[in-house]
mmCIF file of C-alpha atoms in Angstrom:
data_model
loop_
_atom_site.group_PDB
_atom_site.id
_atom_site.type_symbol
_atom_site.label_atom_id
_atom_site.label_comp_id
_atom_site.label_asym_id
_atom_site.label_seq_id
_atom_site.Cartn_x
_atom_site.Cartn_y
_atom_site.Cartn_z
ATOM 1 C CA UNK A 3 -26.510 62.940 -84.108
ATOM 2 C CA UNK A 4 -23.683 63.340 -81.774
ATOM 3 C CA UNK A 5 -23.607 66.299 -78.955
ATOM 4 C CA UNK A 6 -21.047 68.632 -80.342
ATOM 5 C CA UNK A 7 -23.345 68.164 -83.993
ATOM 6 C CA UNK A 8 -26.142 69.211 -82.050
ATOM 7 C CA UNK A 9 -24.748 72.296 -80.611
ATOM 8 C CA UNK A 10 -23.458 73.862 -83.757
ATOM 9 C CA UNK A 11 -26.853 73.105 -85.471
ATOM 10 C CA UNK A 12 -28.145 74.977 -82.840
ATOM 11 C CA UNK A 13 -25.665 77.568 -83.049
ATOM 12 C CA UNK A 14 -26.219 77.854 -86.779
ATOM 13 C CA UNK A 15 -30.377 78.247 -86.446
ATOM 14 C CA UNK A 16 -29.687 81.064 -84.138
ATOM 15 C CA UNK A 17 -27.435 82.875 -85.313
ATOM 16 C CA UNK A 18 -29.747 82.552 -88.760
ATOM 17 C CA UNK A 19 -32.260 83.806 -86.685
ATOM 18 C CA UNK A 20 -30.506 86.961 -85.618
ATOM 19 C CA UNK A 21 -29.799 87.509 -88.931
ATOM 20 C CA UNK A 22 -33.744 87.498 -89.603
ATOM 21 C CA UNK A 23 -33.882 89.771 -87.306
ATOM 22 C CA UNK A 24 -31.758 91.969 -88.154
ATOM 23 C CA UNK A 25 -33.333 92.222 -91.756
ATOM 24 C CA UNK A 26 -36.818 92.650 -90.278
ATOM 25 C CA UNK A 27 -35.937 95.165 -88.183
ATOM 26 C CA UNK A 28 -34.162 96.795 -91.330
ATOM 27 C CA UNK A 29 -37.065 96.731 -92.786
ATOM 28 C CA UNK A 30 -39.546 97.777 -90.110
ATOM 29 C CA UNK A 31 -37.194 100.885 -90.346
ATOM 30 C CA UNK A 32 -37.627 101.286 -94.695
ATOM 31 C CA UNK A 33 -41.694 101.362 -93.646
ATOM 32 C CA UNK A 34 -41.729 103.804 -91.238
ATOM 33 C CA UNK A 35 -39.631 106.299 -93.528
ATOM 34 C CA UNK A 36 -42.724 105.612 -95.540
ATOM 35 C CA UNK A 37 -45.044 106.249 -93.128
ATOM 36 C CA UNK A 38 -42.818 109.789 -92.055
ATOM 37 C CA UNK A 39 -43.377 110.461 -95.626
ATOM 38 C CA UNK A 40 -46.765 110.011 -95.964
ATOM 39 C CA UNK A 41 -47.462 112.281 -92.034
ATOM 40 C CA UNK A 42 -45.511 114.976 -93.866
ATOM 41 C CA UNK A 43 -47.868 114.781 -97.355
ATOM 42 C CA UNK A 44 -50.772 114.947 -94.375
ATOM 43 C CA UNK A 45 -49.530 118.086 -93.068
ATOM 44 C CA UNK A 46 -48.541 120.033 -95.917
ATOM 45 C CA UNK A 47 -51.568 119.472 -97.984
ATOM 46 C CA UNK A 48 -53.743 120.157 -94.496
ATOM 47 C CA UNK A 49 -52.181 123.531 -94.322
ATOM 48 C CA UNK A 50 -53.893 124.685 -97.615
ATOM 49 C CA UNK A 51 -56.931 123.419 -96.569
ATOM 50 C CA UNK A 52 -60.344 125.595 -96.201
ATOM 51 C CA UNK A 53 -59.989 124.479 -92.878
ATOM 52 C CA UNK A 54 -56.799 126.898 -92.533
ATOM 53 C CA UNK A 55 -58.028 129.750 -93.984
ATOM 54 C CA UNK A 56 -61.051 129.700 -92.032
ATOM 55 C CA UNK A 57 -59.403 129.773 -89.007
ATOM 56 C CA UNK A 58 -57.052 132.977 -90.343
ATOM 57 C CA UNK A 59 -60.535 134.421 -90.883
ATOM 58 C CA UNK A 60 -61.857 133.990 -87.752
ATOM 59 C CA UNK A 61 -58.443 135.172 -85.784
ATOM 60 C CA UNK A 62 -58.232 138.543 -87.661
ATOM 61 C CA UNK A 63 -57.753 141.900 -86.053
ATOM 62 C CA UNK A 64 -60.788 143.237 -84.010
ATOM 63 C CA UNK A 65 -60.503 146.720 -85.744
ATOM 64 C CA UNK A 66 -61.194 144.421 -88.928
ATOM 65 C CA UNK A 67 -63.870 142.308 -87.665
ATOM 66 C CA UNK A 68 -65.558 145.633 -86.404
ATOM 67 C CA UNK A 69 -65.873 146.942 -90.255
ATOM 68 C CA UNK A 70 -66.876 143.553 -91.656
ATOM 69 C CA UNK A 71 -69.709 142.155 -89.980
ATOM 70 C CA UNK A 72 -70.143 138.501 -90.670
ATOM 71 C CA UNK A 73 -73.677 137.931 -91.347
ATOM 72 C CA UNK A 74 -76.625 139.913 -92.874
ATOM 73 C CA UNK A 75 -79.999 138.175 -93.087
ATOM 74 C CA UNK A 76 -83.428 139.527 -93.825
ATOM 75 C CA UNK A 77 -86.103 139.621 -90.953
ATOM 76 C CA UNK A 78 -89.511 141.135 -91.458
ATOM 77 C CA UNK A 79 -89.112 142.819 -95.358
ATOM 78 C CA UNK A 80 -85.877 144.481 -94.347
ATOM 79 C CA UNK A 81 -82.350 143.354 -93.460
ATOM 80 C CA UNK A 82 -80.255 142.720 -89.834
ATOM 81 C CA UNK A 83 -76.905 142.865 -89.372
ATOM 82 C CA UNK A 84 -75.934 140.111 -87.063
ATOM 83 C CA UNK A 85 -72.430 141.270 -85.237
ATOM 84 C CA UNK A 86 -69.806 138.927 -85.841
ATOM 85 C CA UNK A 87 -69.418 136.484 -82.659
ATOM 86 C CA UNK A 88 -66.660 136.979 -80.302
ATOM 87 C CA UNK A 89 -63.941 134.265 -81.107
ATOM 88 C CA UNK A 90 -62.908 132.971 -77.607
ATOM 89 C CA UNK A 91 -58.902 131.780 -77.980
ATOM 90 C CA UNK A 92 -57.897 130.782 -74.743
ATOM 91 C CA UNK A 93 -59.914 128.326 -72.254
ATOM 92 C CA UNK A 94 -61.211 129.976 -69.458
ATOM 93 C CA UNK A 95 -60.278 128.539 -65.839
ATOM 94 C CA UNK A 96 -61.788 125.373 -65.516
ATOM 95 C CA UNK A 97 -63.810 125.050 -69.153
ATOM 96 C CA UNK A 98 -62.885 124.242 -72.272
ATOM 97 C CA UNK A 99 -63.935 127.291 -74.744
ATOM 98 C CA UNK A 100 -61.053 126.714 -77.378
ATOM 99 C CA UNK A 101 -62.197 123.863 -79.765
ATOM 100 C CA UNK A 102 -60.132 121.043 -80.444
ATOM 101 C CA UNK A 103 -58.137 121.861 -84.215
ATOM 102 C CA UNK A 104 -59.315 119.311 -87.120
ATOM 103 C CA UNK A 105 -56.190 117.203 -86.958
ATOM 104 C CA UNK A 106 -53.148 117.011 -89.621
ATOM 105 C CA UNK A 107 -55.250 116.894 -92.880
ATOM 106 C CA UNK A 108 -56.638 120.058 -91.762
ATOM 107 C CA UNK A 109 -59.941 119.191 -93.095
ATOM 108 C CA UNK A 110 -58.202 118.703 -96.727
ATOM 109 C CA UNK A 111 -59.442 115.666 -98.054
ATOM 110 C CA UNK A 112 -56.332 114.826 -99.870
ATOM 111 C CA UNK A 113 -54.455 115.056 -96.590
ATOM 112 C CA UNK A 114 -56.965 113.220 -95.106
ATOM 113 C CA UNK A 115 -56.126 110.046 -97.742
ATOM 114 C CA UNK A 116 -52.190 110.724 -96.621
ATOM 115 C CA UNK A 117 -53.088 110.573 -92.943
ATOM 116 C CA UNK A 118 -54.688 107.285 -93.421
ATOM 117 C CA UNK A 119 -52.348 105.852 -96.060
ATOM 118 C CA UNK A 120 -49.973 106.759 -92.868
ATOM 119 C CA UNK A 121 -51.473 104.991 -90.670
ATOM 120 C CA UNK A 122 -51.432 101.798 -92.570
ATOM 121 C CA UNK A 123 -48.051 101.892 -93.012
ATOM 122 C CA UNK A 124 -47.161 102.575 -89.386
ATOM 123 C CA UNK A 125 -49.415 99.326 -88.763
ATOM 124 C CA UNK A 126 -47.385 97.513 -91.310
ATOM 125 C CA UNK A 127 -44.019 98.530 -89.806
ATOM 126 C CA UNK A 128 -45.118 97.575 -86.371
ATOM 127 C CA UNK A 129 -46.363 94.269 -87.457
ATOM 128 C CA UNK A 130 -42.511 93.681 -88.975
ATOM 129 C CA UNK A 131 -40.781 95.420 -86.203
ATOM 130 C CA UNK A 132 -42.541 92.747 -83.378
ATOM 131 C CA UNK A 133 -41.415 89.833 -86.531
ATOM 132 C CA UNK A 134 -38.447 91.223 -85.602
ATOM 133 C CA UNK A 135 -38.329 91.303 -81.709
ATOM 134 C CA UNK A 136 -39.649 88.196 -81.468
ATOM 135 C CA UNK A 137 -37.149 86.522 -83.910
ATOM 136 C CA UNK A 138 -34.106 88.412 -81.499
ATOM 137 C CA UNK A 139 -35.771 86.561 -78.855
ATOM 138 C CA UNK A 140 -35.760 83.001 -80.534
ATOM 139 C CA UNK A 141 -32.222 83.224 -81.373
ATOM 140 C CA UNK A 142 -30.930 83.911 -77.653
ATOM 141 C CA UNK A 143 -33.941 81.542 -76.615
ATOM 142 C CA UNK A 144 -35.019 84.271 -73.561
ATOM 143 C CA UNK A 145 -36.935 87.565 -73.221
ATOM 144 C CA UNK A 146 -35.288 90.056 -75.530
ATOM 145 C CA UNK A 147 -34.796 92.222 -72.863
ATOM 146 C CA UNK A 148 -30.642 91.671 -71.832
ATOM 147 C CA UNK A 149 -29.202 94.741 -73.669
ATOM 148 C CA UNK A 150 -29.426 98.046 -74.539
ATOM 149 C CA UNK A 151 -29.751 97.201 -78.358
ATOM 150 C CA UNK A 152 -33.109 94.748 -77.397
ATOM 151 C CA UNK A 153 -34.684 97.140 -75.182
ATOM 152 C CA UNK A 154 -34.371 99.961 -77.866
ATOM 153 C CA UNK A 155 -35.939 97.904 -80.545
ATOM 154 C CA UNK A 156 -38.727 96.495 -77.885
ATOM 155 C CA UNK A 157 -39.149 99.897 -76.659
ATOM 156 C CA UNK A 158 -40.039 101.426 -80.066
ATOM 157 C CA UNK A 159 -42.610 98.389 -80.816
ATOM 158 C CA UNK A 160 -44.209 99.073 -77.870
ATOM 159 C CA UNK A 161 -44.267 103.252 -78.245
ATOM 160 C CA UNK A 162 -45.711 102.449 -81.661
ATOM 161 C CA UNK A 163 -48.331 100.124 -80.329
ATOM 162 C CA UNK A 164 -50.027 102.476 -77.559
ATOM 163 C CA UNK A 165 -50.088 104.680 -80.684
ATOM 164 C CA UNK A 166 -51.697 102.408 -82.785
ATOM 165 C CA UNK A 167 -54.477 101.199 -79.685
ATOM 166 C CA UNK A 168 -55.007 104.553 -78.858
ATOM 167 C CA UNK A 169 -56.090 105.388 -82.531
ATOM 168 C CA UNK A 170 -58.081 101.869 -82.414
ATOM 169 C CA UNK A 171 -60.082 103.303 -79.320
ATOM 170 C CA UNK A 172 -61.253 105.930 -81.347
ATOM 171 C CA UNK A 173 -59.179 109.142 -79.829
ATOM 172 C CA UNK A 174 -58.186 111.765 -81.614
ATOM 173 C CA UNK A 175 -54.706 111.574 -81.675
ATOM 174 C CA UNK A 176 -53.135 110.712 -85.208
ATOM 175 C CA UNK A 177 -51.953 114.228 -84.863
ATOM 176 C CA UNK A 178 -49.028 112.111 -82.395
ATOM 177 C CA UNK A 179 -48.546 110.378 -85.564
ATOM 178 C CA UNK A 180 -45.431 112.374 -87.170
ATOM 179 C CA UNK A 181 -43.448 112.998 -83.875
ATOM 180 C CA UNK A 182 -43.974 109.593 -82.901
ATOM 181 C CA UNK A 183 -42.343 108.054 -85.974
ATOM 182 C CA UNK A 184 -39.380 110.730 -86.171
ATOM 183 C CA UNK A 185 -38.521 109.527 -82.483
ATOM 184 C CA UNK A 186 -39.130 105.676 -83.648
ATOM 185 C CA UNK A 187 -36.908 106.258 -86.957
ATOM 186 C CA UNK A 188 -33.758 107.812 -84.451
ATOM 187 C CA UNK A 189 -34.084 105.118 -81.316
ATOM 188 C CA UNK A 190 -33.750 102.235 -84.178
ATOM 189 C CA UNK A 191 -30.991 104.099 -85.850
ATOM 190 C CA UNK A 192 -29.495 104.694 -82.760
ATOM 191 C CA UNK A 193 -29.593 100.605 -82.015
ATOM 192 C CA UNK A 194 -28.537 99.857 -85.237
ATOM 193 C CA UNK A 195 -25.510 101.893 -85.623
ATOM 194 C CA UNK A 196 -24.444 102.970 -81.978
ATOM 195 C CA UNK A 197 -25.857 100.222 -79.517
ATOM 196 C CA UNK A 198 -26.351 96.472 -81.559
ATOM 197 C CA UNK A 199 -24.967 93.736 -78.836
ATOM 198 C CA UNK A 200 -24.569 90.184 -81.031
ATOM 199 C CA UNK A 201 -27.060 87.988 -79.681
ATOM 200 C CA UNK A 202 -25.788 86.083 -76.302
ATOM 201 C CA UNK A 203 -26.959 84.670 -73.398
ATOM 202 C CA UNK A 204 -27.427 86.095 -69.987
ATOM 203 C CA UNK A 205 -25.611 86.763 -66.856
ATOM 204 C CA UNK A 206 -26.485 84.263 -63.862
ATOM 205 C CA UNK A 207 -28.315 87.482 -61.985
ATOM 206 C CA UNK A 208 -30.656 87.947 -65.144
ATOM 207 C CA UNK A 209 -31.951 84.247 -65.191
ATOM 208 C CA UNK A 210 -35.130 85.166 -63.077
ATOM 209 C CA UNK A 211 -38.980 84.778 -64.256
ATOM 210 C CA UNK A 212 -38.792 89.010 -62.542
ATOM 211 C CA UNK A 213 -36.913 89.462 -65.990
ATOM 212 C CA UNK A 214 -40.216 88.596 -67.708
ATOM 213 C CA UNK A 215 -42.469 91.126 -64.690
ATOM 214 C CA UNK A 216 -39.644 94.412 -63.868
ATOM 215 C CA UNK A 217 -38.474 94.757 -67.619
ATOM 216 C CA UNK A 218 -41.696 94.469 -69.807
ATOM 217 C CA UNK A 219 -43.474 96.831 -67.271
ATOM 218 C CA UNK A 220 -40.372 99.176 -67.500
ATOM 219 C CA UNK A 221 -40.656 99.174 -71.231
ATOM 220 C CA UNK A 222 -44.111 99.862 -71.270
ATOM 221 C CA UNK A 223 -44.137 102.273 -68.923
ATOM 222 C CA UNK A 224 -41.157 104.540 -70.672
ATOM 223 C CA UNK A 225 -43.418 104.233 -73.632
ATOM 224 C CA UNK A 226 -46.167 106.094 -72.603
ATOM 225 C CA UNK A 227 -44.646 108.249 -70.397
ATOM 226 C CA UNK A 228 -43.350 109.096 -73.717
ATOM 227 C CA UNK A 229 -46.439 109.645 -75.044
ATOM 228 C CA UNK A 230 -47.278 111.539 -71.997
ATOM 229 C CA UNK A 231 -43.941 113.664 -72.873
ATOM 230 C CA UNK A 232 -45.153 114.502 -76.468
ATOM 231 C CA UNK A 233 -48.319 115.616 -75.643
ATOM 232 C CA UNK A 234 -47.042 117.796 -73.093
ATOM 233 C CA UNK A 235 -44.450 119.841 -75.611
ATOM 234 C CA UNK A 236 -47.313 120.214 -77.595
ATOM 235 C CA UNK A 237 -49.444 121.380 -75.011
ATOM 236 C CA UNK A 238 -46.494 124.304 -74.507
ATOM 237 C CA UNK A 239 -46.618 125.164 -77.659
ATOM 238 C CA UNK A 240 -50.331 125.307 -78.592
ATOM 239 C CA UNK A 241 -50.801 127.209 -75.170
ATOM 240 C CA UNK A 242 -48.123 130.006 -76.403
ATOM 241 C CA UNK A 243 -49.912 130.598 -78.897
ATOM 242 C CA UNK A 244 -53.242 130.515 -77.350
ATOM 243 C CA UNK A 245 -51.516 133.071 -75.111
ATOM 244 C CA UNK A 246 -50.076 135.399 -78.226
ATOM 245 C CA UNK A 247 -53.366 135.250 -79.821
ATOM 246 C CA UNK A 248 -55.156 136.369 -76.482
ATOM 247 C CA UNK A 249 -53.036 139.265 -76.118
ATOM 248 C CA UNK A 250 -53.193 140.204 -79.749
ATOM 249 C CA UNK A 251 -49.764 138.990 -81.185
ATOM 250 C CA UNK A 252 -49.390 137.291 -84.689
ATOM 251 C CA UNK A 253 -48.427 134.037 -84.741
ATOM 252 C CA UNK A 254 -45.805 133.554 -87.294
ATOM 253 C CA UNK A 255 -47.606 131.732 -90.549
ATOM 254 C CA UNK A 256 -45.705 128.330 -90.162
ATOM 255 C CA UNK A 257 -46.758 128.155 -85.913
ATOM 256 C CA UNK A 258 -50.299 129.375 -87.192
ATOM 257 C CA UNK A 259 -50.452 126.485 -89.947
ATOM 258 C CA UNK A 260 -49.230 123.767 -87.400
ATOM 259 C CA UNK A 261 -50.380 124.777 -84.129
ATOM 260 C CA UNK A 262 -53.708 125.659 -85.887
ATOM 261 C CA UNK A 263 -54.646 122.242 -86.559
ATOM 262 C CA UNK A 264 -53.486 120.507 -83.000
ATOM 263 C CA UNK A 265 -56.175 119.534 -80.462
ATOM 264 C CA UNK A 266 -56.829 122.963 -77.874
ATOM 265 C CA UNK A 267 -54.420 123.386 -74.817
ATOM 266 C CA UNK A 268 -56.943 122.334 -72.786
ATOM 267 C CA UNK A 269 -57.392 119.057 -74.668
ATOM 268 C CA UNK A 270 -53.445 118.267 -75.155
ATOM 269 C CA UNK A 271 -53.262 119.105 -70.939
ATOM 270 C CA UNK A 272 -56.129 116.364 -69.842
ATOM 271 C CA UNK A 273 -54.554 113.585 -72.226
ATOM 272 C CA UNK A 274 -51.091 114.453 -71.001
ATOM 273 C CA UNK A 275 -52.663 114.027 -67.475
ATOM 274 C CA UNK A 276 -54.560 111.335 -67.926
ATOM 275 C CA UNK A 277 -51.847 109.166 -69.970
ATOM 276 C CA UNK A 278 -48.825 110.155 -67.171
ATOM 277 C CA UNK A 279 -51.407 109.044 -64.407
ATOM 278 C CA UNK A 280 -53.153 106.205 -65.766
ATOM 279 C CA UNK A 281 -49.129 103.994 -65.961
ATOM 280 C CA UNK A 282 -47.753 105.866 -62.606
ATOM 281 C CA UNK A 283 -48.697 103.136 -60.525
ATOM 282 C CA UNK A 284 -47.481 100.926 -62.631
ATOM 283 C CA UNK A 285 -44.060 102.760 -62.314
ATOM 284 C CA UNK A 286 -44.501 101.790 -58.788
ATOM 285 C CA UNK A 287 -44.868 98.492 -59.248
ATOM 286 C CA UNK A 288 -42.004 98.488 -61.300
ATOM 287 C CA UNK A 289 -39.909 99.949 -58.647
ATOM 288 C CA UNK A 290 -41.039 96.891 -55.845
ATOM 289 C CA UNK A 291 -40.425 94.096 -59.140
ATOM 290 C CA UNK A 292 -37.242 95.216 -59.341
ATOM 291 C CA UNK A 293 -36.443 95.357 -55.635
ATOM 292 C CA UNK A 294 -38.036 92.327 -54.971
ATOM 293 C CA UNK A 295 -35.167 90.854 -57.428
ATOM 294 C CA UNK A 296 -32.705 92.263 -56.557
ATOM 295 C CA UNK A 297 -33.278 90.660 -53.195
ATOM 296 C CA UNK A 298 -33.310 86.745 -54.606
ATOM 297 C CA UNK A 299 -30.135 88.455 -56.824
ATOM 298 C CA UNK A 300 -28.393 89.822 -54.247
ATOM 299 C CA UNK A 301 -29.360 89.578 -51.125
ATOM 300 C CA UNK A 302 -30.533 93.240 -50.920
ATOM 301 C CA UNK A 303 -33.746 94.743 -51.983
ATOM 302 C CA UNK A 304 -32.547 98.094 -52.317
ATOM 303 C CA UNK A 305 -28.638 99.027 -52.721
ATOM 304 C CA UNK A 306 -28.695 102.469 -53.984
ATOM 305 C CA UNK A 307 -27.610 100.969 -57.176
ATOM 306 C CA UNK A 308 -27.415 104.340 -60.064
ATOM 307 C CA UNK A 309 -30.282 102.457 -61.732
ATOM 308 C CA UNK A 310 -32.219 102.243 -58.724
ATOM 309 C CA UNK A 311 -31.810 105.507 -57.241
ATOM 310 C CA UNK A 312 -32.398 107.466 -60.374
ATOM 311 C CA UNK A 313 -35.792 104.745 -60.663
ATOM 312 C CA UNK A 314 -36.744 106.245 -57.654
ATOM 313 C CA UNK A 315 -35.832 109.793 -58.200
ATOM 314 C CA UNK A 316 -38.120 109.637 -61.885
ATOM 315 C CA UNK A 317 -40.828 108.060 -59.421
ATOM 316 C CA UNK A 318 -40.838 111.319 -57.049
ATOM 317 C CA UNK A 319 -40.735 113.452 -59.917
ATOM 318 C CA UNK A 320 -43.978 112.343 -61.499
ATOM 319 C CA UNK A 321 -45.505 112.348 -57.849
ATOM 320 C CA UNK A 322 -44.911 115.857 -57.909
ATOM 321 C CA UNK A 323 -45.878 116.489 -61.076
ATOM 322 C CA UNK A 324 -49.460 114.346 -60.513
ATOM 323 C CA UNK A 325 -49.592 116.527 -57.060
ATOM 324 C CA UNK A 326 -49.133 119.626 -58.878
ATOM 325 C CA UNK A 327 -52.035 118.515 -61.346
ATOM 326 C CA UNK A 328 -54.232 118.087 -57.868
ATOM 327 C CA UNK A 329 -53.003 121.697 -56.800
ATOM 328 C CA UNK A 330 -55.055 124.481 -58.654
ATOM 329 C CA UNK A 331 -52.243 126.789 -58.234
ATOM 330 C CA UNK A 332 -49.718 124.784 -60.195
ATOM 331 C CA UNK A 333 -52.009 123.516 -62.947
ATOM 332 C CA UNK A 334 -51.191 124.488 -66.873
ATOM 333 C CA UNK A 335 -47.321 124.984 -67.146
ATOM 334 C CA UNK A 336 -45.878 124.826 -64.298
ATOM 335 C CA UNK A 337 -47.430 121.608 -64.045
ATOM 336 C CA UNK A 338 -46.238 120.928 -67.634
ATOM 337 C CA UNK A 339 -42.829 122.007 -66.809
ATOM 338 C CA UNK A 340 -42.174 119.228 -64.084
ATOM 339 C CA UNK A 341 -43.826 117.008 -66.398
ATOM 340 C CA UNK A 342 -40.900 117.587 -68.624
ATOM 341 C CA UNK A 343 -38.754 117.379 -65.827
ATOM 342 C CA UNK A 344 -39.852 113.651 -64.815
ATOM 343 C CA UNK A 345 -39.630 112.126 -68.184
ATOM 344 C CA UNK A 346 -35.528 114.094 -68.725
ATOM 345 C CA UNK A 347 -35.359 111.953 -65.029
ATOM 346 C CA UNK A 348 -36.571 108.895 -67.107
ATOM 347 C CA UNK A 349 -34.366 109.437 -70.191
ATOM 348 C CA UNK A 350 -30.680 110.143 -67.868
ATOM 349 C CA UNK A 351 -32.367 106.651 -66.195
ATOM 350 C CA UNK A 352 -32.001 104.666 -69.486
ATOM 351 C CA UNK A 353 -29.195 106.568 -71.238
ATOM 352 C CA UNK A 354 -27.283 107.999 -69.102
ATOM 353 C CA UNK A 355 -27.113 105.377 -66.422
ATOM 354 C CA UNK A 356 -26.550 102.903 -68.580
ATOM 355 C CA UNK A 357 -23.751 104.421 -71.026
ATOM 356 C CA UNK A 358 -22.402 106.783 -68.674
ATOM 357 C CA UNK A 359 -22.400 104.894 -64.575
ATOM 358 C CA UNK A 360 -20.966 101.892 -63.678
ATOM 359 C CA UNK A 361 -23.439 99.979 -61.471
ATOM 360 C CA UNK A 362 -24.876 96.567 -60.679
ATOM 361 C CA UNK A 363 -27.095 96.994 -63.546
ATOM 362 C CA UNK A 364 -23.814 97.206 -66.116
ATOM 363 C CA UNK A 365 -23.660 93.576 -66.173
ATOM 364 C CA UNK A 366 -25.463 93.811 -70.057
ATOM 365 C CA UNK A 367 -22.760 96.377 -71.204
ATOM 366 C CA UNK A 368 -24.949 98.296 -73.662
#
């Protein structure tokens, strides 16, 4: 076989291979509409559940609760009227008196079947979205890492699988399931439509084994500071209306159905905490990969670069928000506010740097 045969069979077997990936990721994107199917089913049938209506029970007005004692049992030949126990809505500094909500299903065990019929499916896309990723990365014969349109489709994979290992740990958190999907199902549509690069080789600067180290811990990191992110707009929410229930509002019947079912503020706080400070330091290491490389790149470790700088500014915005944490007066949402703050820093990083700045890291167009 002669040289120039050899190359176009080699063009030909990638460029087949893109294709394959195109259609897998396709079709990791068919499944997870499935799978947002199904996490709807799980939450509509869960807000019929006994479950619900339990919990409207338990929340109703005090004047009510006053004129309907709970329980009457007999003691000694006659009857007692045991008063109806104080429902405690809000957790009290420093303890956790609100308990956690029974999840999507709601305690419905119809809901429940959805939830886990949801799950599966979400496995089943992820398994076909990383057929995919790993068959963009046999056609350009590197880490699929060089483009916007690669680190979108990695990104997702990996968002999905923290998911998926948190649920295989055993923590309560298929509640994440819905939102996570509805994110999943706009970034791929988003590379499909809006960002897909044809498959090509790198730039001289990108040919580095620090590809391999700075970008997969940049990926992963993004992913659960997402799921950091998620947790924490939830935590808002549920601690609203905690908040409106303490102070006797009514909770409309839609915010009582949803937010109802959630884990307690308290609960939706910690894991928010724990998952933003668990990868932080592995945001730092990012930060010292990537200006360790750009020192064999160019000659500089650190050149104030937009990528770099606003790398550095999403790295002092989750130190303050891990300070705050550590700082009783700016615990709960203040706390959650800069939270939100860091991971908007984070998103302009990716998205707006990239589309938006010209820099050294514009080399991969988008």
């Amino acid at each position: 076989m002669t040289l120039a045969a050899a190359t176009d069979l080699a063009t030909a077997t990638n460029e087949h291979l893109a294709s394959i990936s195109n259609t897998l990721i396709y079709s990791s994107m068919a499944v997870y509409t499935l799978a947002f199917f199904a996490y709807i089913f799980e939450w509509l049938l869960g807000s019929r559940s006994k479950v619900a209506r339990t919990a409207a029970a338990l929340t109703a007005d005090t004047e009510t609760s006053a004129k309907a004692p709970a329980v009457t049992v007999k003691k000694a030949g006659g009857t007692a009227v045991l008063e109806r126990p104080k429902v405690v809505v809000r957790s009290a500094s420093g303890a956790r008196d609100v308990p956690d909500g029974p999840g999507a299903h709601g305690g419905d065990a119809q809901g429940d079947l959805y939830g886990r019929i949801a799950v599966s499916l979400t496995v089943l896309a992820f398994l076909v979205e990383l057929a995919g990723v790993v068959a963009r990365a046999a056609s350009v014969q590197r880490a699929p890492w060089g483009n916007m349109y690669e680190f979108n489709i990695t990104f997702s994979t990996v968002a999905v699988g923290v998911y998926l290992t948190l649920l295989a740990l055993k923590k309560n958190v298929r509640w994440l399931g819905l939102f996570l999907i509805t994110t999943v199902l706009l970034d791929l549509g988003l590379a499909v439509t809006v960002l897909y690069t044809a498959s090509d080789q790198l730039v001289p600067a990108l040919h580095s084994y620090w590809l391999y180290i700075h970008v997969s811990t940049a990926i992963f990191c993004g992913a659960v500071f997402y799921v950091g992110a998620v947790a924490t707009i939830l935590y808002l929410f549920k601690d609203a209306y905690e908040t409106k229930l303490q102070t006797g509002g009514k909770p409309g019947a839609f915010a009582t159905s949803v937010l109802e079912r959630l884990p307690a503020s308290a609960s939706l706080d910690k894991f928010a905490y724990r998952v933003n400070a668990a990868v932080f330091p592995l945001w730092t290491f990012t930060i010292i990969a990537g200006a360790i490389w750009a020192g064999d790149a160019w000659g500089r470790y650190w050149n104030w670069d937009p990528k770099e700088t606003w790398s550095f500014i999403t790295w002092v915005a989750y130190a303050c928000y891990l300070h705050a944490r550590a700082t009783a007066g700016w615990k709960g949402r203040k706390a959650a506010y800069l939270a939100m703050i860091a991971f908007g820093c984070w998103l302009f990083n990716y998205y707006g740097v990239n589309i938006f700045v010209s820099g050294k890291h514009s080399y991969a167009g988008v």
